[in-house]
Coordinates of C-alpha atoms in Angstrom, one line a residue:
M3 CA -17.1 18.8 -7.5
K4 CA -13.9 21.0 -7.0
T5 CA -11.1 20.6 -9.6
L6 CA -7.8 19.8 -8.0
H7 CA -4.6 20.3 -9.8
F8 CA -1.6 18.1 -8.7
L9 CA 2.1 18.5 -9.4
V10 CA 3.7 15.1 -8.7
L11 CA 7.4 15.2 -8.0
G12 CA 9.6 12.1 -7.9
K13 CA 12.5 10.4 -9.6
N14 CA 11.1 7.1 -10.7
Q15 CA 9.2 7.5 -13.9
E16 CA 7.1 4.3 -13.6
I17 CA 5.8 5.4 -10.2
L18 CA 5.1 8.8 -11.5
D19 CA 3.1 7.4 -14.4
V20 CA 1.1 5.2 -12.0
L21 CA 0.5 8.3 -9.7
K22 CA -0.7 10.3 -12.7
R23 CA -3.1 7.6 -13.8
I24 CA -4.5 7.1 -10.2
I25 CA -4.9 10.8 -9.7
E26 CA -6.7 11.3 -13.0
N27 CA -9.1 8.4 -12.4
N28 CA -10.8 10.7 -10.1
E29 CA -13.3 13.3 -11.7
G30 CA -11.9 16.7 -11.6
W31 CA -8.4 15.8 -10.7
T32 CA -5.5 16.5 -13.1
A33 CA -1.8 15.8 -12.6
E34 CA 1.5 17.1 -14.1
I35 CA 4.5 14.9 -13.3
Q36 CA 8.0 16.1 -13.1
S37 CA 11.4 14.8 -12.0
D38 CA 13.1 18.0 -12.4
E39 CA 13.3 19.6 -9.0
E40 CA 14.4 23.1 -10.2
Q41 CA 11.6 23.2 -12.8
S42 CA 9.1 22.5 -10.2
Y43 CA 9.6 25.9 -8.6
R44 CA 8.8 27.6 -11.9
Y45 CA 5.8 25.4 -12.6
I46 CA 4.3 26.3 -9.2
K47 CA 4.8 29.9 -10.0
E48 CA 3.3 29.8 -13.5
Q49 CA 0.5 27.2 -13.2
K50 CA -2.4 26.7 -10.8
V51 CA -1.4 24.0 -8.4
D52 CA -3.6 22.8 -5.5
I53 CA -1.3 19.9 -4.3
V54 CA 2.4 19.1 -4.6
L55 CA 2.7 15.3 -4.2
L56 CA 6.2 14.3 -3.2
S57 CA 7.1 10.8 -4.4
S58 CA 10.2 8.7 -4.1
G59 CA 13.8 9.5 -4.8
L60 CA 13.8 13.2 -4.1
D61 CA 16.7 14.9 -2.1
D62 CA 15.8 15.4 1.6
R63 CA 17.0 19.1 1.2
F64 CA 14.7 19.6 -1.6
E65 CA 11.6 18.2 0.1
I66 CA 12.2 20.7 3.0
D67 CA 12.9 23.6 0.5
I68 CA 9.8 22.9 -1.7
K69 CA 7.6 22.7 1.4
V70 CA 8.8 26.2 2.6
F71 CA 8.4 27.7 -0.9
C72 CA 4.9 26.4 -1.2
A73 CA 3.9 27.8 2.2
D74 CA 5.7 31.2 1.4
F75 CA 4.3 31.3 -2.2
D76 CA 0.7 30.5 -1.6
K77 CA -0.8 29.2 1.6
D78 CA -3.4 27.3 -0.3
V79 CA -0.9 25.2 -2.0
K80 CA -0.8 21.9 0.1
V81 CA 2.2 19.4 0.1
I82 CA 1.6 15.7 0.7
D83 CA 4.5 13.4 1.3
H84 CA 3.4 10.2 -0.4
Y85 CA 5.6 7.1 -0.8
G86 CA 3.3 4.5 -1.6
G87 CA 0.2 2.7 -0.1
G88 CA -2.2 2.6 -3.0
S89 CA -5.0 4.7 -4.2
G90 CA -7.1 4.5 -0.9
L91 CA -4.3 6.0 1.1
L92 CA -3.7 8.7 -1.5
K93 CA -7.5 9.7 -1.6
N94 CA -7.4 9.7 2.4
E95 CA -4.4 12.1 2.3
V96 CA -6.2 14.4 -0.1
Y97 CA -9.5 14.2 1.8
S98 CA -7.7 15.1 5.0
L99 CA -6.5 18.3 3.3
F100 CA -9.9 19.0 1.5
P101 CA -12.5 17.4 3.8
N102 CA -15.3 19.1 1.8
L103 CA -14.5 16.7 -1.0
R104 CA -15.4 13.5 0.8
E105 CA -18.3 11.7 -0.9

């Protein structure tokens, strides 16, 4: 199974903690959570990131900027706008980007 490294960005710590737990309940998936928008750019440059998961509370301008940054920095870094819906929705969002992971 392919390992996926997530960077989960948002402003609500409780939601970030839940997302981290949901992500890491999947074999081979790891998650780093951050609420500092500026640090996220450095993290993406310095660490292997497959998916940037955008959660609630982020500034609209930042969401646009981080998507452009990821596309310019590494076309293999995928960005998911995730604002809820449970673990099933999250898995479907991931599988739509990485169809070879479907069980």
